[in-house]
């Protein structure tokens, strides 16, 4: 299960991503926001981060205007490794090296075509499980 959420700035891109997940047959839960009315990104970033940290969902996708606010917020939750990606190389590397469990996107930064490629890369790339990466991840918290 994928947790997805956005503020108003990411709402339109979130709709495109959910349609894409539907096409791929991937299950997701939409944690809001549910319209383009102005709202506060921490509300939705926290909901998605808690769903992933609590084990309700395996991965999360967060979208706001820049991707910055949601990524800062998500990374405050213990157990969350949220990566703000604007390219596929970063999305692949953060899965392989950081075992990132939440992807943040900036809807005012990347176009929908690139965003969907980043989403696919993030969802389809496994963690490398290399010992050095396992060790470094274990050093992130605490
Ligand atoms: C909303 O205008 C904007 O501040 C928000 O979407 C996000 O970019 C914050 O980091």
JSON list of N, CA, C and O in Angstrom, two decimals, residues 19-76:
[
{"chain": "A", "resi": 19, "resn": "UNK", "atom": "N", "xyz": [-3.86, 8.56, -10.92]},
{"chain": "A", "resi": 19, "resn": "UNK", "atom": "CA", "xyz": [-4.35, 7.95, -12.18]},
{"chain": "A", "resi": 19, "resn": "UNK", "atom": "C", "xyz": [-3.28, 7.00, -12.73]},
{"chain": "A", "resi": 19, "resn": "UNK", "atom": "O", "xyz": [-3.59, 5.91, -13.23]},
{"chain": "A", "resi": 20, "resn": "UNK", "atom": "N", "xyz": [-2.04, 7.40, -12.60]},
{"chain": "A", "resi": 20, "resn": "UNK", "atom": "CA", "xyz": [-0.92, 6.56, -13.06]},
{"chain": "A", "resi": 20, "resn": "UNK", "atom": "C", "xyz": [-0.82, 5.29, -12.21]},
{"chain": "A", "resi": 20, "resn": "UNK", "atom": "O", "xyz": [-0.61, 4.19, -12.75]},
{"chain": "A", "resi": 21, "resn": "UNK", "atom": "N", "xyz": [-0.98, 5.42, -10.91]},
{"chain": "A", "resi": 21, "resn": "UNK", "atom": "CA", "xyz": [-0.94, 4.24, -10.02]},
{"chain": "A", "resi": 21, "resn": "UNK", "atom": "C", "xyz": [-2.10, 3.30, -10.35]},
{"chain": "A", "resi": 21, "resn": "UNK", "atom": "O", "xyz": [-1.94, 2.08, -10.35]},
{"chain": "A", "resi": 22, "resn": "UNK", "atom": "N", "xyz": [-3.26, 3.89, -10.65]},
{"chain": "A", "resi": 22, "resn": "UNK", "atom": "CA", "xyz": [-4.42, 3.07, -11.07]},
{"chain": "A", "resi": 22, "resn": "UNK", "atom": "C", "xyz": [-4.07, 2.26, -12.31]},
{"chain": "A", "resi": 22, "resn": "UNK", "atom": "O", "xyz": [-4.35, 1.07, -12.38]},
{"chain": "A", "resi": 23, "resn": "UNK", "atom": "N", "xyz": [-3.47, 2.94, -13.29]},
{"chain": "A", "resi": 23, "resn": "UNK", "atom": "CA", "xyz": [-3.09, 2.26, -14.55]},
{"chain": "A", "resi": 23, "resn": "UNK", "atom": "C", "xyz": [-2.12, 1.13, -14.28]},
{"chain": "A", "resi": 23, "resn": "UNK", "atom": "O", "xyz": [-2.17, 0.09, -14.93]},
{"chain": "A", "resi": 24, "resn": "UNK", "atom": "N", "xyz": [-1.24, 1.33, -13.32]},
{"chain": "A", "resi": 24, "resn": "UNK", "atom": "CA", "xyz": [-0.25, 0.29, -12.99]},
{"chain": "A", "resi": 24, "resn": "UNK", "atom": "C", "xyz": [-0.82, -0.78, -12.06]},
{"chain": "A", "resi": 24, "resn": "UNK", "atom": "O", "xyz": [-0.15, -1.74, -11.72]},
{"chain": "A", "resi": 25, "resn": "UNK", "atom": "N", "xyz": [-2.03, -0.56, -11.58]},
{"chain": "A", "resi": 25, "resn": "UNK", "atom": "CA", "xyz": [-2.65, -1.53, -10.67]},
{"chain": "A", "resi": 25, "resn": "UNK", "atom": "C", "xyz": [-2.02, -1.53, -9.28]},
{"chain": "A", "resi": 25, "resn": "UNK", "atom": "O", "xyz": [-2.04, -2.56, -8.59]},
{"chain": "A", "resi": 26, "resn": "UNK", "atom": "N", "xyz": [-1.48, -0.39, -8.88]},
{"chain": "A", "resi": 26, "resn": "UNK", "atom": "CA", "xyz": [-0.84, -0.28, -7.56]},
{"chain": "A", "resi": 26, "resn": "UNK", "atom": "C", "xyz": [-1.81, 0.34, -6.56]},
{"chain": "A", "resi": 26, "resn": "UNK", "atom": "O", "xyz": [-2.43, 1.37, -6.85]},
{"chain": "A", "resi": 27, "resn": "UNK", "atom": "N", "xyz": [-1.94, -0.29, -5.41]},
{"chain": "A", "resi": 27, "resn": "UNK", "atom": "CA", "xyz": [-2.88, 0.19, -4.39]},
{"chain": "A", "resi": 27, "resn": "UNK", "atom": "C", "xyz": [-2.30, 1.39, -3.64]},
{"chain": "A", "resi": 27, "resn": "UNK", "atom": "O", "xyz": [-1.11, 1.42, -3.31]},
{"chain": "A", "resi": 28, "resn": "UNK", "atom": "N", "xyz": [-3.15, 2.36, -3.37]},
{"chain": "A", "resi": 28, "resn": "UNK", "atom": "CA", "xyz": [-2.73, 3.55, -2.62]},
{"chain": "A", "resi": 28, "resn": "UNK", "atom": "C", "xyz": [-3.87, 4.03, -1.75]},
{"chain": "A", "resi": 28, "resn": "UNK", "atom": "O", "xyz": [-5.04, 3.69, -1.95]},
{"chain": "A", "resi": 29, "resn": "UNK", "atom": "N", "xyz": [-3.51, 4.84, -0.76]},
{"chain": "A", "resi": 29, "resn": "UNK", "atom": "CA", "xyz": [-4.49, 5.51, 0.10]},
{"chain": "A", "resi": 29, "resn": "UNK", "atom": "C", "xyz": [-4.21, 7.00, 0.03]},
{"chain": "A", "resi": 29, "resn": "UNK", "atom": "O", "xyz": [-3.07, 7.42, 0.25]},
{"chain": "A", "resi": 30, "resn": "UNK", "atom": "N", "xyz": [-5.24, 7.77, -0.25]},
{"chain": "A", "resi": 30, "resn": "UNK", "atom": "CA", "xyz": [-5.09, 9.22, -0.40]},
{"chain": "A", "resi": 30, "resn": "UNK", "atom": "C", "xyz": [-5.38, 9.91, 0.93]},
{"chain": "A", "resi": 30, "resn": "UNK", "atom": "O", "xyz": [-6.51, 9.90, 1.42]},
{"chain": "A", "resi": 31, "resn": "UNK", "atom": "N", "xyz": [-4.35, 10.53, 1.51]},
{"chain": "A", "resi": 31, "resn": "UNK", "atom": "CA", "xyz": [-4.48, 11.20, 2.80]},
{"chain": "A", "resi": 31, "resn": "UNK", "atom": "C", "xyz": [-4.81, 12.68, 2.66]},
{"chain": "A", "resi": 31, "resn": "UNK", "atom": "O", "xyz": [-4.70, 13.43, 3.63]},
{"chain": "A", "resi": 32, "resn": "UNK", "atom": "N", "xyz": [-5.24, 13.09, 1.46]},
{"chain": "A", "resi": 32, "resn": "UNK", "atom": "CA", "xyz": [-5.63, 14.48, 1.27]},
{"chain": "A", "resi": 32, "resn": "UNK", "atom": "C", "xyz": [-4.46, 15.32, 0.77]},
{"chain": "A", "resi": 32, "resn": "UNK", "atom": "O", "xyz": [-3.37, 14.78, 0.61]},
{"chain": "A", "resi": 33, "resn": "UNK", "atom": "N", "xyz": [-4.67, 16.54, 0.52]},
{"chain": "A", "resi": 33, "resn": "UNK", "atom": "CA", "xyz": [-5.87, 17.30, 0.58]},
{"chain": "A", "resi": 33, "resn": "UNK", "atom": "C", "xyz": [-6.79, 16.91, -0.59]},
{"chain": "A", "resi": 33, "resn": "UNK", "atom": "O", "xyz": [-6.32, 16.30, -1.56]},
{"chain": "A", "resi": 34, "resn": "UNK", "atom": "N", "xyz": [-8.06, 17.25, -0.48]},
{"chain": "A", "resi": 34, "resn": "UNK", "atom": "CA", "xyz": [-9.03, 16.78, -1.46]},
{"chain": "A", "resi": 34, "resn": "UNK", "atom": "C", "xyz": [-9.58, 17.87, -2.38]},
{"chain": "A", "resi": 34, "resn": "UNK", "atom": "O", "xyz": [-10.57, 17.66, -3.07]},
{"chain": "A", "resi": 35, "resn": "UNK", "atom": "N", "xyz": [-8.95, 19.03, -2.38]},
{"chain": "A", "resi": 35, "resn": "UNK", "atom": "CA", "xyz": [-9.35, 20.09, -3.31]},
{"chain": "A", "resi": 35, "resn": "UNK", "atom": "C", "xyz": [-8.18, 21.07, -3.47]},
{"chain": "A", "resi": 35, "resn": "UNK", "atom": "O", "xyz": [-7.15, 20.90, -2.80]},
{"chain": "A", "resi": 36, "resn": "UNK", "atom": "N", "xyz": [-8.37, 22.05, -4.34]},
{"chain": "A", "resi": 36, "resn": "UNK", "atom": "CA", "xyz": [-7.30, 23.03, -4.55]},
{"chain": "A", "resi": 36, "resn": "UNK", "atom": "C", "xyz": [-7.39, 24.20, -3.59]},
{"chain": "A", "resi": 36, "resn": "UNK", "atom": "O", "xyz": [-6.64, 25.18, -3.72]},
{"chain": "A", "resi": 37, "resn": "UNK", "atom": "N", "xyz": [-8.28, 24.12, -2.61]},
{"chain": "A", "resi": 37, "resn": "UNK", "atom": "CA", "xyz": [-8.38, 25.20, -1.61]},
{"chain": "A", "resi": 37, "resn": "UNK", "atom": "C", "xyz": [-7.10, 25.26, -0.78]},
{"chain": "A", "resi": 37, "resn": "UNK", "atom": "O", "xyz": [-6.52, 24.21, -0.42]},
{"chain": "A", "resi": 38, "resn": "UNK", "atom": "N", "xyz": [-6.67, 26.47, -0.48]},
{"chain": "A", "resi": 38, "resn": "UNK", "atom": "CA", "xyz": [-5.42, 26.67, 0.25]},
{"chain": "A", "resi": 38, "resn": "UNK", "atom": "C", "xyz": [-5.45, 25.94, 1.59]},
{"chain": "A", "resi": 38, "resn": "UNK", "atom": "O", "xyz": [-6.45, 25.99, 2.33]},
{"chain": "A", "resi": 39, "resn": "UNK", "atom": "N", "xyz": [-4.38, 25.25, 1.90]},
{"chain": "A", "resi": 39, "resn": "UNK", "atom": "CA", "xyz": [-4.32, 24.46, 3.14]},
{"chain": "A", "resi": 39, "resn": "UNK", "atom": "C", "xyz": [-2.88, 24.41, 3.63]},
{"chain": "A", "resi": 39, "resn": "UNK", "atom": "O", "xyz": [-1.98, 24.98, 3.00]},
{"chain": "A", "resi": 40, "resn": "UNK", "atom": "N", "xyz": [-2.65, 23.71, 4.73]},
{"chain": "A", "resi": 40, "resn": "UNK", "atom": "CA", "xyz": [-1.34, 23.68, 5.36]},
{"chain": "A", "resi": 40, "resn": "UNK", "atom": "C", "xyz": [-0.64, 22.34, 5.11]},
{"chain": "A", "resi": 40, "resn": "UNK", "atom": "O", "xyz": [-1.11, 21.29, 5.59]},
{"chain": "A", "resi": 41, "resn": "UNK", "atom": "N", "xyz": [0.49, 22.39, 4.40]},
{"chain": "A", "resi": 41, "resn": "UNK", "atom": "CA", "xyz": [1.17, 21.15, 4.00]},
{"chain": "A", "resi": 41, "resn": "UNK", "atom": "C", "xyz": [1.57, 20.23, 5.16]},
{"chain": "A", "resi": 41, "resn": "UNK", "atom": "O", "xyz": [1.57, 19.00, 4.98]},
{"chain": "A", "resi": 42, "resn": "UNK", "atom": "N", "xyz": [1.89, 20.75, 6.38]},
{"chain": "A", "resi": 42, "resn": "UNK", "atom": "CA", "xyz": [2.32, 19.81, 7.42]},
{"chain": "A", "resi": 42, "resn": "UNK", "atom": "C", "xyz": [1.24, 18.79, 7.80]},
{"chain": "A", "resi": 42, "resn": "UNK", "atom": "O", "xyz": [1.56, 17.67, 8.19]},
{"chain": "A", "resi": 43, "resn": "UNK", "atom": "N", "xyz": [-0.02, 19.19, 7.67]},
{"chain": "A", "resi": 43, "resn": "UNK", "atom": "CA", "xyz": [-1.12, 18.28, 8.03]},
{"chain": "A", "resi": 43, "resn": "UNK", "atom": "C", "xyz": [-1.04, 16.99, 7.20]},
{"chain": "A", "resi": 43, "resn": "UNK", "atom": "O", "xyz": [-1.11, 15.88, 7.74]},
{"chain": "A", "resi": 44, "resn": "UNK", "atom": "N", "xyz": [-0.83, 17.16, 5.91]},
{"chain": "A", "resi": 44, "resn": "UNK", "atom": "CA", "xyz": [-0.86, 16.01, 4.99]},
{"chain": "A", "resi": 44, "resn": "UNK", "atom": "C", "xyz": [0.47, 15.26, 5.01]},
{"chain": "A", "resi": 44, "resn": "UNK", "atom": "O", "xyz": [0.50, 14.03, 4.90]},
{"chain": "A", "resi": 45, "resn": "UNK", "atom": "N", "xyz": [1.56, 16.01, 5.17]},
{"chain": "A", "resi": 45, "resn": "UNK", "atom": "CA", "xyz": [2.87, 15.36, 5.25]},
{"chain": "A", "resi": 45, "resn": "UNK", "atom": "C", "xyz": [2.96, 14.49, 6.50]},
{"chain": "A", "resi": 45, "resn": "UNK", "atom": "O", "xyz": [3.49, 13.37, 6.45]},
{"chain": "A", "resi": 46, "resn": "UNK", "atom": "N", "xyz": [2.41, 14.98, 7.61]},
{"chain": "A", "resi": 46, "resn": "UNK", "atom": "CA", "xyz": [2.43, 14.19, 8.85]},
{"chain": "A", "resi": 46, "resn": "UNK", "atom": "C", "xyz": [1.58, 12.95, 8.71]},
{"chain": "A", "resi": 46, "resn": "UNK", "atom": "O", "xyz": [1.96, 11.87, 9.17]},
{"chain": "A", "resi": 47, "resn": "UNK", "atom": "N", "xyz": [0.42, 13.07, 8.09]},
{"chain": "A", "resi": 47, "resn": "UNK", "atom": "CA", "xyz": [-0.48, 11.92, 7.94]},
{"chain": "A", "resi": 47, "resn": "UNK", "atom": "C", "xyz": [0.18, 10.81, 7.13]},
{"chain": "A", "resi": 47, "resn": "UNK", "atom": "O", "xyz": [0.14, 9.63, 7.50]},
{"chain": "A", "resi": 48, "resn": "UNK", "atom": "N", "xyz": [0.83, 11.20, 6.02]},
{"chain": "A", "resi": 48, "resn": "UNK", "atom": "CA", "xyz": [1.50, 10.20, 5.18]},
{"chain": "A", "resi": 48, "resn": "UNK", "atom": "C", "xyz": [2.71, 9.62, 5.92]},
{"chain": "A", "resi": 48, "resn": "UNK", "atom": "O", "xyz": [2.92, 8.40, 5.93]},
{"chain": "A", "resi": 49, "resn": "UNK", "atom": "N", "xyz": [3.49, 10.46, 6.56]},
{"chain": "A", "resi": 49, "resn": "UNK", "atom": "CA", "xyz": [4.68, 9.98, 7.27]},
{"chain": "A", "resi": 49, "resn": "UNK", "atom": "C", "xyz": [4.29, 9.02, 8.39]},
{"chain": "A", "resi": 49, "resn": "UNK", "atom": "O", "xyz": [4.94, 7.98, 8.60]},
{"chain": "A", "resi": 50, "resn": "UNK", "atom": "N", "xyz": [3.23, 9.33, 9.11]},
{"chain": "A", "resi": 50, "resn": "UNK", "atom": "CA", "xyz": [2.79, 8.45, 10.21]},
{"chain": "A", "resi": 50, "resn": "UNK", "atom": "C", "xyz": [2.29, 7.12, 9.66]},
{"chain": "A", "resi": 50, "resn": "UNK", "atom": "O", "xyz": [2.50, 6.07, 10.27]},
{"chain": "A", "resi": 51, "resn": "UNK", "atom": "N", "xyz": [1.62, 7.14, 8.51]},
{"chain": "A", "resi": 51, "resn": "UNK", "atom": "CA", "xyz": [1.12, 5.90, 7.91]},
{"chain": "A", "resi": 51, "resn": "UNK", "atom": "C", "xyz": [2.29, 4.99, 7.52]},
{"chain": "A", "resi": 51, "resn": "UNK", "atom": "O", "xyz": [2.22, 3.77, 7.68]},
{"chain": "A", "resi": 52, "resn": "UNK", "atom": "N", "xyz": [3.37, 5.59, 7.04]},
{"chain": "A", "resi": 52, "resn": "UNK", "atom": "CA", "xyz": [4.53, 4.79, 6.64]},
{"chain": "A", "resi": 52, "resn": "UNK", "atom": "C", "xyz": [5.32, 4.36, 7.89]},
{"chain": "A", "resi": 52, "resn": "UNK", "atom": "O", "xyz": [5.67, 3.19, 8.04]},
{"chain": "A", "resi": 53, "resn": "UNK", "atom": "N", "xyz": [5.55, 5.27, 8.79]},
{"chain": "A", "resi": 53, "resn": "UNK", "atom": "CA", "xyz": [6.31, 4.94, 10.00]},
{"chain": "A", "resi": 53, "resn": "UNK", "atom": "C", "xyz": [5.59, 3.89, 10.85]},
{"chain": "A", "resi": 53, "resn": "UNK", "atom": "O", "xyz": [6.23, 3.04, 11.47]},
{"chain": "A", "resi": 54, "resn": "UNK", "atom": "N", "xyz": [4.27, 3.94, 10.84]},
{"chain": "A", "resi": 54, "resn": "UNK", "atom": "CA", "xyz": [3.47, 3.00, 11.63]},
{"chain": "A", "resi": 54, "resn": "UNK", "atom": "C", "xyz": [3.26, 1.65, 10.94]},
{"chain": "A", "resi": 54, "resn": "UNK", "atom": "O", "xyz": [2.65, 0.75, 11.51]},
{"chain": "A", "resi": 55, "resn": "UNK", "atom": "N", "xyz": [3.72, 1.52, 9.70]},
{"chain": "A", "resi": 55, "resn": "UNK", "atom": "CA", "xyz": [3.63, 0.24, 9.00]},
{"chain": "A", "resi": 55, "resn": "UNK", "atom": "C", "xyz": [2.32, 0.00, 8.27]},
{"chain": "A", "resi": 55, "resn": "UNK", "atom": "O", "xyz": [2.13, -1.04, 7.65]},
{"chain": "A", "resi": 56, "resn": "UNK", "atom": "N", "xyz": [1.43, 1.00, 8.33]},
{"chain": "A", "resi": 56, "resn": "UNK", "atom": "CA", "xyz": [0.15, 0.91, 7.61]},
{"chain": "A", "resi": 56, "resn": "UNK", "atom": "C", "xyz": [0.38, 0.88, 6.09]},
{"chain": "A", "resi": 56, "resn": "UNK", "atom": "O", "xyz": [-0.36, 0.25, 5.36]},
{"chain": "A", "resi": 57, "resn": "UNK", "atom": "N", "xyz": [1.39, 1.62, 5.65]},
{"chain": "A", "resi": 57, "resn": "UNK", "atom": "CA", "xyz": [1.77, 1.70, 4.23]},
{"chain": "A", "resi": 57, "resn": "UNK", "atom": "C", "xyz": [3.28, 1.47, 4.11]},
{"chain": "A", "resi": 57, "resn": "UNK", "atom": "O", "xyz": [4.03, 1.84, 5.02]},
{"chain": "A", "resi": 58, "resn": "UNK", "atom": "N", "xyz": [3.69, 0.87, 3.00]},
{"chain": "A", "resi": 58, "resn": "UNK", "atom": "CA", "xyz": [5.13, 0.56, 2.82]},
{"chain": "A", "resi": 58, "resn": "UNK", "atom": "C", "xyz": [5.90, 1.78, 2.31]},
{"chain": "A", "resi": 58, "resn": "UNK", "atom": "O", "xyz": [7.07, 1.96, 2.64]},
{"chain": "A", "resi": 59, "resn": "UNK", "atom": "N", "xyz": [5.27, 2.57, 1.45]},
{"chain": "A", "resi": 59, "resn": "UNK", "atom": "CA", "xyz": [5.93, 3.73, 0.86]},
{"chain": "A", "resi": 59, "resn": "UNK", "atom": "C", "xyz": [4.98, 4.91, 0.90]},
{"chain": "A", "resi": 59, "resn": "UNK", "atom": "O", "xyz": [3.77, 4.73, 0.98]},
{"chain": "A", "resi": 60, "resn": "UNK", "atom": "N", "xyz": [5.55, 6.11, 0.79]},
{"chain": "A", "resi": 60, "resn": "UNK", "atom": "CA", "xyz": [4.75, 7.31, 0.73]},
{"chain": "A", "resi": 60, "resn": "UNK", "atom": "C", "xyz": [5.18, 8.21, -0.40]},
{"chain": "A", "resi": 60, "resn": "UNK", "atom": "O", "xyz": [6.35, 8.19, -0.82]},
{"chain": "A", "resi": 61, "resn": "UNK", "atom": "N", "xyz": [4.23, 8.98, -0.91]},
{"chain": "A", "resi": 61, "resn": "UNK", "atom": "CA", "xyz": [4.52, 10.00, -1.93]},
{"chain": "A", "resi": 61, "resn": "UNK", "atom": "C", "xyz": [3.86, 11.30, -1.46]},
{"chain": "A", "resi": 61, "resn": "UNK", "atom": "O", "xyz": [2.67, 11.31, -1.13]},
{"chain": "A", "resi": 62, "resn": "UNK", "atom": "N", "xyz": [4.66, 12.36, -1.39]},
{"chain": "A", "resi": 62, "resn": "UNK", "atom": "CA", "xyz": [4.17, 13.66, -0.93]},
{"chain": "A", "resi": 62, "resn": "UNK", "atom": "C", "xyz": [4.46, 14.73, -1.97]},
{"chain": "A", "resi": 62, "resn": "UNK", "atom": "O", "xyz": [5.56, 14.74, -2.55]},
{"chain": "A", "resi": 63, "resn": "UNK", "atom": "N", "xyz": [3.51, 15.61, -2.18]},
{"chain": "A", "resi": 63, "resn": "UNK", "atom": "CA", "xyz": [3.68, 16.67, -3.17]},
{"chain": "A", "resi": 63, "resn": "UNK", "atom": "C", "xyz": [3.24, 17.99, -2.57]},
{"chain": "A", "resi": 63, "resn": "UNK", "atom": "O", "xyz": [2.14, 18.09, -2.00]},
{"chain": "A", "resi": 64, "resn": "UNK", "atom": "N", "xyz": [4.08, 19.01, -2.72]},
{"chain": "A", "resi": 64, "resn": "UNK", "atom": "CA", "xyz": [3.65, 20.39, -2.46]},
{"chain": "A", "resi": 64, "resn": "UNK", "atom": "C", "xyz": [4.24, 21.24, -3.58]},
{"chain": "A", "resi": 64, "resn": "UNK", "atom": "O", "xyz": [4.72, 20.69, -4.58]},
{"chain": "A", "resi": 65, "resn": "UNK", "atom": "N", "xyz": [4.20, 22.54, -3.46]},
{"chain": "A", "resi": 65, "resn": "UNK", "atom": "CA", "xyz": [4.67, 23.39, -4.56]},
{"chain": "A", "resi": 65, "resn": "UNK", "atom": "C", "xyz": [6.13, 23.13, -4.88]},
{"chain": "A", "resi": 65, "resn": "UNK", "atom": "O", "xyz": [6.52, 22.93, -6.03]},
{"chain": "A", "resi": 66, "resn": "UNK", "atom": "N", "xyz": [6.95, 23.12, -3.84]},
{"chain": "A", "resi": 66, "resn": "UNK", "atom": "CA", "xyz": [8.38, 22.91, -4.02]},
{"chain": "A", "resi": 66, "resn": "UNK", "atom": "C", "xyz": [8.83, 21.50, -3.65]},
{"chain": "A", "resi": 66, "resn": "UNK", "atom": "O", "xyz": [9.93, 21.08, -4.01]},
{"chain": "A", "resi": 67, "resn": "UNK", "atom": "N", "xyz": [8.05, 20.82, -2.86]},
{"chain": "A", "resi": 67, "resn": "UNK", "atom": "CA", "xyz": [8.45, 19.53, -2.28]},
{"chain": "A", "resi": 67, "resn": "UNK", "atom": "C", "xyz": [9.25, 19.71, -0.99]},
{"chain": "A", "resi": 67, "resn": "UNK", "atom": "O", "xyz": [9.50, 18.74, -0.27]},
{"chain": "A", "resi": 68, "resn": "UNK", "atom": "N", "xyz": [9.61, 20.93, -0.70]},
{"chain": "A", "resi": 68, "resn": "UNK", "atom": "CA", "xyz": [10.50, 21.19, 0.44]},
{"chain": "A", "resi": 68, "resn": "UNK", "atom": "C", "xyz": [9.74, 21.10, 1.77]},
{"chain": "A", "resi": 68, "resn": "UNK", "atom": "O", "xyz": [10.18, 20.42, 2.71]},
{"chain": "A", "resi": 69, "resn": "UNK", "atom": "N", "xyz": [8.61, 21.76, 1.85]},
{"chain": "A", "resi": 69, "resn": "UNK", "atom": "CA", "xyz": [7.85, 21.77, 3.11]},
{"chain": "A", "resi": 69, "resn": "UNK", "atom": "C", "xyz": [7.44, 20.37, 3.53]},
{"chain": "A", "resi": 69, "resn": "UNK", "atom": "O", "xyz": [7.58, 19.99, 4.70]},
{"chain": "A", "resi": 70, "resn": "UNK", "atom": "N", "xyz": [6.95, 19.58, 2.57]},
{"chain": "A", "resi": 70, "resn": "UNK", "atom": "CA", "xyz": [6.50, 18.23, 2.93]},
{"chain": "A", "resi": 70, "resn": "UNK", "atom": "C", "xyz": [7.68, 17.35, 3.30]},
{"chain": "A", "resi": 70, "resn": "UNK", "atom": "O", "xyz": [7.57, 16.50, 4.19]},
{"chain": "A", "resi": 71, "resn": "UNK", "atom": "N", "xyz": [8.83, 17.54, 2.65]},
{"chain": "A", "resi": 71, "resn": "UNK", "atom": "CA", "xyz": [9.98, 16.69, 2.98]},
{"chain": "A", "resi": 71, "resn": "UNK", "atom": "C", "xyz": [10.54, 17.04, 4.35]},
{"chain": "A", "resi": 71, "resn": "UNK", "atom": "O", "xyz": [10.87, 16.14, 5.13]},
{"chain": "A", "resi": 72, "resn": "UNK", "atom": "N", "xyz": [10.61, 18.32, 4.66]},
{"chain": "A", "resi": 72, "resn": "UNK", "atom": "CA", "xyz": [11.09, 18.72, 6.00]},
{"chain": "A", "resi": 72, "resn": "UNK", "atom": "C", "xyz": [10.17, 18.12, 7.06]},
{"chain": "A", "resi": 72, "resn": "UNK", "atom": "O", "xyz": [10.63, 17.54, 8.05]},
{"chain": "A", "resi": 73, "resn": "UNK", "atom": "N", "xyz": [8.88, 18.24, 6.85]},
{"chain": "A", "resi": 73, "resn": "UNK", "atom": "CA", "xyz": [7.90, 17.74, 7.83]},
{"chain": "A", "resi": 73, "resn": "UNK", "atom": "C", "xyz": [8.00, 16.22, 7.97]},
{"chain": "A", "resi": 73, "resn": "UNK", "atom": "O", "xyz": [8.05, 15.69, 9.10]},
{"chain": "A", "resi": 74, "resn": "UNK", "atom": "N", "xyz": [8.01, 15.51, 6.85]},
{"chain": "A", "resi": 74, "resn": "UNK", "atom": "CA", "xyz": [8.03, 14.04, 6.90]},
{"chain": "A", "resi": 74, "resn": "UNK", "atom": "C", "xyz": [9.27, 13.53, 7.62]},
{"chain": "A", "resi": 74, "resn": "UNK", "atom": "O", "xyz": [9.21, 12.56, 8.40]},
{"chain": "A", "resi": 75, "resn": "UNK", "atom": "N", "xyz": [10.39, 14.19, 7.40]},
{"chain": "A", "resi": 75, "resn": "UNK", "atom": "CA", "xyz": [11.64, 13.72, 8.00]},
{"chain": "A", "resi": 75, "resn": "UNK", "atom": "C", "xyz": [11.72, 13.95, 9.51]},
{"chain": "A", "resi": 75, "resn": "UNK", "atom": "O", "xyz": [12.66, 13.48, 10.15]},
{"chain": "A", "resi": 76, "resn": "UNK", "atom": "N", "xyz": [10.76, 14.64, 10.07]},
{"chain": "A", "resi": 76, "resn": "UNK", "atom": "CA", "xyz": [10.70, 14.79, 11.54]},
{"chain": "A", "resi": 76, "resn": "UNK", "atom": "C", "xyz": [10.15, 13.54, 12.20]},
{"chain": "A", "resi": 76, "resn": "UNK", "atom": "O", "xyz": [10.29, 13.37, 13.41]}
]
